[in-house]
Amino acid sequence: MKLQRKNRLRATALGALAVSGALVLTACGSDDNTGTDTKDGGKTSAAASNIKCDDAKGQLRASGSSAQKNAMDLWVKNYMAACSGVEINYNSSSSGEGIVAFNQGTVGFAGSDSALKPEEVADSKKICKNGQGINLPMVGGPIAIGFHLEGVDSLTLDAPTLAKIFDTKIKKWNDPAIAALNKGAKLPDKAIQPFHRSEDSGTTQNLGKYLGAAAADAWKYEAEKKWPAPGGQAASGSSGVASQVKAVDGSIGYFELSYAASQDITTVDIATGGATPVKATSENASKAIAAAKVKGTGKDLALDLDYTTKAEGAYPVVLVTYEVVCDTGNKADTLGTVKSFLSYTASDEGQKVLTEAGYAPIPAEINAKVRETISALS
């Protein structure tokens, strides 16, 4: 069982690396003659040749969500391979830092794993002349609950048990609540070491939304970007939490699925009340995200996710990362690049990269609205 699980995670990681490698080769040039000629006599890949560079030019700075970093890395490599002379610089920090940078006017767009709050929208009006910041859903995926417990190959948990673990109310791996969900497993009498994000994080907020909705009796905290519960240990970024879980026996933490895949971390199956526990996969996350409804108004496309779904095969611990832009009043020197780049990320080619990298594409009906909104940015 352990070998099968690790092989599955390695396959996901290798798939993402293979895509990344292919994009690096595209950027560096290759002997493949199936592409189209560029202005300087070189070649672009078939995917890159479909990217419309339009009025893109110069450097575009962006920052925010670390959950989308692996997707953004692939997007940026593919885009820059197609659009000569354009540089996209995405600083993977955190959702909170990205929103601050956006509302200070230092980036062309921000990545955030949670929609803008009313006060953040109000602040954005100082930067977006005659407009405001809006949320464009671009990246979906599961929040994987990764664990490291020597001798335990698989683990099932439900929302109340997860809530008590992250709230440090359940302290040992052989606690009766965990044992009841994992009959026959040899759970050790070992202390649980939960890890959480040290900085403001949309991933933290989405986990809080899930726990608050699916385990209301056990999780009494508001869903905020700052980690709310006492105890546990903190690490910076999704990569930092994943690295700690990888290194520490007895640990558990949360991060986007590609971090689990790339570091070969085993993930928790979630008991939702359906027939069988649900694995953290892109396909299963897509089933949950597909039920999302747009709750934003006007050009804002913030989504309402159902964290309590019991639909068969729907993984409920999900997040959607938004790219935050001005609906009107974007800076003239970066507007063309913002529209061109985001048009690519929302395209069929851009969304296909998500699947190959372990993310979940945005549902087609919602993505059609995203594309329409991007084309109207001014």
CSV table of N, CA, C and O in Angstrom, one decimal, residues 291-369:
chain,number,residue,atom,x,y,z
A,291,ALA,N,-19.1,22.4,-8.4
A,291,ALA,CA,-20.3,22.8,-7.7
A,291,ALA,C,-20.3,24.3,-7.2
A,291,ALA,O,-21.3,24.7,-6.7
A,292,ALA,N,-19.2,25.0,-7.4
A,292,ALA,CA,-19.1,26.3,-6.9
A,292,ALA,C,-20.0,27.3,-7.7
A,292,ALA,O,-20.3,27.1,-8.8
A,293,LYS,N,-20.5,28.3,-7.0
A,293,LYS,CA,-21.3,29.3,-7.5
A,293,LYS,C,-20.6,30.7,-7.4
A,293,LYS,O,-19.9,31.0,-6.5
A,294,VAL,N,-20.8,31.5,-8.5
A,294,VAL,CA,-20.2,32.9,-8.4
A,294,VAL,C,-21.0,33.7,-7.4
A,294,VAL,O,-22.3,33.8,-7.6
A,295,LYS,N,-20.4,34.3,-6.4
A,295,LYS,CA,-21.0,35.1,-5.5
A,295,LYS,C,-20.7,36.6,-5.6
A,295,LYS,O,-21.3,37.5,-5.0
A,296,GLY,N,-19.6,36.9,-6.5
A,296,GLY,CA,-19.2,38.2,-6.7
A,296,GLY,C,-20.3,39.0,-7.6
A,296,GLY,O,-21.1,38.3,-8.2
A,297,THR,N,-20.2,40.3,-7.5
A,297,THR,CA,-21.1,41.1,-8.3
A,297,THR,C,-20.4,41.9,-9.4
A,297,THR,O,-19.2,42.1,-9.2
A,298,GLY,N,-21.0,42.3,-10.4
A,298,GLY,CA,-20.4,43.0,-11.5
A,298,GLY,C,-19.3,42.1,-12.2
A,298,GLY,O,-19.6,41.0,-12.5
A,299,LYS,N,-18.1,42.7,-12.3
A,299,LYS,CA,-17.0,41.9,-12.9
A,299,LYS,C,-16.3,41.0,-11.9
A,299,LYS,O,-15.4,40.3,-12.3
A,300,ASP,N,-16.6,41.1,-10.7
A,300,ASP,CA,-16.0,40.3,-9.7
A,300,ASP,C,-16.5,38.9,-9.7
A,300,ASP,O,-17.7,38.6,-9.8
A,301,LEU,N,-15.6,37.9,-9.8
A,301,LEU,CA,-16.0,36.5,-10.0
A,301,LEU,C,-15.6,35.6,-8.8
A,301,LEU,O,-15.2,34.4,-8.9
A,302,ALA,N,-15.7,36.2,-7.6
A,302,ALA,CA,-15.4,35.4,-6.3
A,302,ALA,C,-16.4,34.2,-6.3
A,302,ALA,O,-17.6,34.4,-6.7
A,303,LEU,N,-16.0,33.1,-5.8
A,303,LEU,CA,-16.8,31.9,-5.8
A,303,LEU,C,-17.2,31.5,-4.4
A,303,LEU,O,-16.5,31.7,-3.4
A,304,ASP,N,-18.3,30.8,-4.3
A,304,ASP,CA,-18.8,30.2,-3.1
A,304,ASP,C,-18.6,28.7,-3.2
A,304,ASP,O,-19.3,28.0,-4.0
A,305,LEU,N,-17.7,28.1,-2.4
A,305,LEU,CA,-17.4,26.7,-2.4
A,305,LEU,C,-18.2,26.0,-1.4
A,305,LEU,O,-18.4,26.5,-0.3
A,306,ASP,N,-18.5,24.7,-1.7
A,306,ASP,CA,-19.3,23.9,-0.7
A,306,ASP,C,-18.3,22.9,0.0
A,306,ASP,O,-17.9,21.9,-0.6
A,307,TYR,N,-17.9,23.3,1.2
A,307,TYR,CA,-16.9,22.5,1.9
A,307,TYR,C,-17.6,21.3,2.6
A,307,TYR,O,-16.8,20.5,3.2
A,308,THR,N,-18.9,21.2,2.6
A,308,THR,CA,-19.5,20.1,3.3
A,308,THR,C,-20.1,19.1,2.4
A,308,THR,O,-20.9,18.2,2.7
A,309,THR,N,-19.6,19.1,1.1
A,309,THR,CA,-20.1,18.2,0.1
A,309,THR,C,-19.9,16.7,0.5
A,309,THR,O,-18.9,16.4,1.1
A,310,LYS,N,-20.9,15.9,0.3
A,310,LYS,CA,-20.8,14.5,0.5
A,310,LYS,C,-20.9,13.7,-0.8
A,310,LYS,O,-21.0,12.5,-0.9
A,311,ALA,N,-20.8,14.4,-1.9
A,311,ALA,CA,-20.9,13.8,-3.3
A,311,ALA,C,-19.7,12.8,-3.4
A,311,ALA,O,-18.6,13.0,-3.0
A,312,GLU,N,-20.1,11.7,-4.0
A,312,GLU,CA,-19.1,10.6,-4.1
A,312,GLU,C,-17.9,11.1,-4.9
A,312,GLU,O,-18.0,11.6,-6.0
A,313,GLY,N,-16.7,10.9,-4.3
A,313,GLY,CA,-15.4,11.2,-5.0
A,313,GLY,C,-15.1,12.7,-5.0
A,313,GLY,O,-14.1,13.1,-5.6
A,314,ALA,N,-15.9,13.5,-4.3
A,314,ALA,CA,-15.6,15.0,-4.3
A,314,ALA,C,-14.7,15.3,-3.0
A,314,ALA,O,-15.1,15.0,-1.9
A,315,TYR,N,-13.5,15.8,-3.2
A,315,TYR,CA,-12.6,16.1,-2.1
A,315,TYR,C,-12.9,17.5,-1.6
A,315,TYR,O,-12.8,18.5,-2.4
A,316,PRO,N,-13.3,17.6,-0.4
A,316,PRO,CA,-13.9,18.9,0.1
A,316,PRO,C,-12.9,19.9,0.5
A,316,PRO,O,-13.3,21.1,0.6
A,317,VAL,N,-11.7,19.6,0.8
A,317,VAL,CA,-10.7,20.5,1.3
A,317,VAL,C,-10.0,21.2,0.1
A,317,VAL,O,-8.9,20.8,-0.3
A,318,VAL,N,-10.7,22.2,-0.5
A,318,VAL,CA,-10.2,22.7,-1.7
A,318,VAL,C,-10.0,24.2,-1.6
A,318,VAL,O,-10.4,24.9,-0.6
A,319,LEU,N,-9.2,24.8,-2.5
A,319,LEU,CA,-9.0,26.2,-2.6
A,319,LEU,C,-9.1,26.6,-4.0
A,319,LEU,O,-8.8,25.8,-4.9
A,320,VAL,N,-9.4,27.9,-4.3
A,320,VAL,CA,-9.3,28.5,-5.6
A,320,VAL,C,-8.5,29.7,-5.4
A,320,VAL,O,-8.7,30.5,-4.5
A,321,THR,N,-7.4,29.8,-6.2
A,321,THR,CA,-6.6,31.0,-6.2
A,321,THR,C,-7.1,32.0,-7.2
A,321,THR,O,-7.3,31.6,-8.4
A,322,TYR,N,-7.2,33.2,-6.8
A,322,TYR,CA,-7.7,34.3,-7.6
A,322,TYR,C,-6.5,35.1,-8.1
A,322,TYR,O,-5.5,35.3,-7.3
A,323,GLU,N,-6.5,35.6,-9.3
A,323,GLU,CA,-5.6,36.7,-9.7
A,323,GLU,C,-6.4,38.0,-9.5
A,323,GLU,O,-7.5,38.1,-10.1
A,324,VAL,N,-5.9,38.9,-8.7
A,324,VAL,CA,-6.6,40.1,-8.4
A,324,VAL,C,-6.0,41.2,-9.3
A,324,VAL,O,-4.8,41.5,-9.3
A,325,VAL,N,-6.9,41.9,-10.0
A,325,VAL,CA,-6.6,43.0,-10.9
A,325,VAL,C,-7.6,44.1,-10.7
A,325,VAL,O,-8.6,44.0,-10.1
A,326,CYS,N,-7.3,45.3,-11.3
A,326,CYS,CA,-8.3,46.3,-11.4
A,326,CYS,C,-9.3,46.1,-12.5
A,326,CYS,O,-8.8,45.7,-13.6
A,327,ASP,N,-10.5,46.3,-12.3
A,327,ASP,CA,-11.5,46.2,-13.4
A,327,ASP,C,-11.2,47.3,-14.4
A,327,ASP,O,-11.2,47.1,-15.6
A,328,THR,N,-11.0,48.5,-13.9
A,328,THR,CA,-10.6,49.6,-14.7
A,328,THR,C,-9.5,50.4,-13.9
A,328,THR,O,-9.5,50.3,-12.7
A,329,GLY,N,-8.7,51.1,-14.6
A,329,GLY,CA,-7.6,51.9,-13.9
A,329,GLY,C,-6.3,51.1,-13.7
A,329,GLY,O,-5.5,51.5,-12.9
A,330,ASN,N,-6.1,50.0,-14.5
A,330,ASN,CA,-4.8,49.3,-14.5
A,330,ASN,C,-3.8,50.3,-15.0
A,330,ASN,O,-4.0,51.1,-15.9
A,331,LYS,N,-2.5,50.1,-14.6
A,331,LYS,CA,-1.4,51.0,-15.1
A,331,LYS,C,-1.2,50.7,-16.6
A,331,LYS,O,-1.2,49.6,-17.0
A,332,ALA,N,-1.1,51.9,-17.3
A,332,ALA,CA,-1.1,51.8,-18.7
A,332,ALA,C,0.2,51.0,-19.2
A,332,ALA,O,0.1,50.3,-20.2
A,333,ASP,N,1.3,51.1,-18.5
A,333,ASP,CA,2.5,50.5,-19.0
A,333,ASP,C,2.5,49.0,-18.8
A,333,ASP,O,3.3,48.3,-19.4
A,334,THR,N,1.6,48.4,-17.9
A,334,THR,CA,1.6,47.0,-17.7
A,334,THR,C,0.2,46.4,-18.2
A,334,THR,O,0.1,45.1,-18.2
A,335,LEU,N,-0.7,47.2,-18.5
A,335,LEU,CA,-2.1,46.7,-18.9
A,335,LEU,C,-2.0,45.6,-20.0
A,335,LEU,O,-2.6,44.6,-19.9
A,336,GLY,N,-1.3,45.9,-21.1
A,336,GLY,CA,-1.2,45.0,-22.2
A,336,GLY,C,-0.6,43.7,-21.8
A,336,GLY,O,-1.1,42.6,-22.2
A,337,THR,N,0.4,43.7,-20.9
A,337,THR,CA,1.0,42.4,-20.5
A,337,THR,C,0.1,41.7,-19.5
A,337,THR,O,0.0,40.4,-19.6
A,338,VAL,N,-0.6,42.4,-18.6
A,338,VAL,CA,-1.5,41.7,-17.7
A,338,VAL,C,-2.6,41.0,-18.5
A,338,VAL,O,-2.9,39.8,-18.3
A,339,LYS,N,-3.2,41.7,-19.5
A,339,LYS,CA,-4.3,41.1,-20.3
A,339,LYS,C,-3.7,39.9,-21.1
A,339,LYS,O,-4.4,38.8,-21.2
A,340,SER,N,-2.6,40.1,-21.7
A,340,SER,CA,-2.0,39.0,-22.5
A,340,SER,C,-1.7,37.8,-21.7
A,340,SER,O,-2.0,36.6,-22.0
A,341,PHE,N,-1.0,38.0,-20.6
A,341,PHE,CA,-0.6,36.9,-19.7
A,341,PHE,C,-1.8,36.1,-19.1
A,341,PHE,O,-1.8,34.9,-19.2
A,342,LEU,N,-2.7,36.9,-18.6
A,342,LEU,CA,-3.9,36.2,-17.9
A,342,LEU,C,-4.8,35.6,-19.0
A,342,LEU,O,-5.4,34.6,-18.7
A,343,SER,N,-4.8,36.1,-20.2
A,343,SER,CA,-5.5,35.5,-21.3
A,343,SER,C,-5.0,34.1,-21.5
A,343,SER,O,-5.7,33.1,-21.8
A,344,TYR,N,-3.6,34.0,-21.5
A,344,TYR,CA,-3.0,32.7,-21.6
A,344,TYR,C,-3.3,31.7,-20.5
A,344,TYR,O,-3.7,30.6,-20.7
A,345,THR,N,-3.2,32.2,-19.2
A,345,THR,CA,-3.4,31.3,-18.1
A,345,THR,C,-4.8,30.8,-18.1
A,345,THR,O,-5.1,29.7,-17.6
A,346,ALA,N,-5.8,31.6,-18.6
A,346,ALA,CA,-7.2,31.2,-18.6
A,346,ALA,C,-7.6,30.4,-19.9
A,346,ALA,O,-8.7,30.0,-20.0
A,347,SER,N,-6.6,30.3,-20.8
A,347,SER,CA,-6.9,29.6,-22.1
A,347,SER,C,-6.9,28.1,-21.9
A,347,SER,O,-6.6,27.6,-20.8
A,348,ASP,N,-7.4,27.4,-22.9
A,348,ASP,CA,-7.4,25.9,-22.8
A,348,ASP,C,-6.0,25.4,-22.6
A,348,ASP,O,-5.8,24.5,-21.8
A,349,GLU,N,-5.0,26.0,-23.2
A,349,GLU,CA,-3.6,25.5,-23.0
A,349,GLU,C,-3.1,25.8,-21.6
A,349,GLU,O,-2.5,24.9,-21.0
A,350,GLY,N,-3.4,27.0,-21.1
A,350,GLY,CA,-3.0,27.3,-19.8
A,350,GLY,C,-3.7,26.5,-18.7
A,350,GLY,O,-3.0,26.1,-17.7
A,351,GLN,N,-5.0,26.2,-18.9
A,351,GLN,CA,-5.7,25.4,-17.9
A,351,GLN,C,-5.2,23.9,-18.0
A,351,GLN,O,-5.2,23.2,-17.0
A,352,LYS,N,-4.8,23.4,-19.2
A,352,LYS,CA,-4.3,22.1,-19.3
A,352,LYS,C,-3.1,21.9,-18.5
A,352,LYS,O,-2.8,20.8,-17.9
A,353,VAL,N,-2.2,22.9,-18.5
A,353,VAL,CA,-1.0,22.8,-17.7
A,353,VAL,C,-1.3,22.5,-16.2
A,353,VAL,O,-0.6,21.8,-15.5
A,354,LEU,N,-2.5,23.0,-15.7
A,354,LEU,CA,-2.8,22.8,-14.3
A,354,LEU,C,-3.0,21.3,-14.0
A,354,LEU,O,-2.5,20.8,-13.0
A,355,THR,N,-3.7,20.6,-14.9
A,355,THR,CA,-4.0,19.2,-14.7
A,355,THR,C,-2.7,18.4,-14.7
A,355,THR,O,-2.4,17.6,-13.9
A,356,GLU,N,-1.8,18.8,-15.6
A,356,GLU,CA,-0.5,18.1,-15.7
A,356,GLU,C,0.4,18.3,-14.5
A,356,GLU,O,1.3,17.5,-14.2
A,357,ALA,N,0.2,19.4,-13.8
A,357,ALA,CA,1.0,19.8,-12.6
A,357,ALA,C,0.3,19.5,-11.3
A,357,ALA,O,0.8,19.9,-10.3
A,358,GLY,N,-0.8,18.8,-11.3
A,358,GLY,CA,-1.4,18.4,-10.1
A,358,GLY,C,-2.5,19.3,-9.6
A,358,GLY,O,-2.9,19.2,-8.4
A,359,TYR,N,-2.8,20.3,-10.3
A,359,TYR,CA,-3.9,21.3,-9.9
A,359,TYR,C,-5.2,20.9,-10.6
A,359,TYR,O,-5.3,20.0,-11.4
A,360,ALA,N,-6.3,21.7,-10.3
A,360,ALA,CA,-7.6,21.4,-10.9
A,360,ALA,C,-8.0,22.6,-11.7
A,360,ALA,O,-7.9,23.8,-11.2
A,361,PRO,N,-8.3,22.4,-13.0
A,361,PRO,CA,-8.7,23.6,-13.8
A,361,PRO,C,-10.0,24.2,-13.3
A,361,PRO,O,-10.8,23.5,-12.6
A,362,ILE,N,-10.2,25.5,-13.6
A,362,ILE,CA,-11.4,26.1,-13.3
A,362,ILE,C,-12.6,25.6,-14.2
A,362,ILE,O,-12.4,25.4,-15.4
A,363,PRO,N,-13.8,25.3,-13.6
A,363,PRO,CA,-14.8,24.8,-14.4
A,363,PRO,C,-15.1,25.7,-15.7
A,363,PRO,O,-15.0,26.9,-15.6
A,364,ALA,N,-15.4,25.0,-16.8
A,364,ALA,CA,-15.5,25.7,-18.1
A,364,ALA,C,-16.5,26.9,-18.0
A,364,ALA,O,-16.2,28.0,-18.6
A,365,GLU,N,-17.6,26.7,-17.4
A,365,GLU,CA,-18.7,27.8,-17.4
A,365,GLU,C,-18.1,29.0,-16.7
A,365,GLU,O,-18.3,30.2,-17.1
A,366,ILE,N,-17.4,28.8,-15.6
A,366,ILE,CA,-16.9,29.9,-14.8
A,366,ILE,C,-15.7,30.5,-15.6
A,366,ILE,O,-15.5,31.8,-15.7
A,367,ASN,N,-14.9,29.7,-16.2
A,367,ASN,CA,-13.7,30.1,-16.9
A,367,ASN,C,-14.1,31.0,-18.1
A,367,ASN,O,-13.3,31.9,-18.5
A,368,ALA,N,-15.2,30.7,-18.7
A,368,ALA,CA,-15.7,31.5,-19.9
A,368,ALA,C,-15.9,33.0,-19.4
A,368,ALA,O,-15.6,33.9,-20.1
A,369,LYS,N,-16.4,33.1,-18.2
A,369,LYS,CA,-16.6,34.5,-17.6
A,369,LYS,C,-15.3,35.1,-17.3
A,369,LYS,O,-15.2,36.4,-17.5
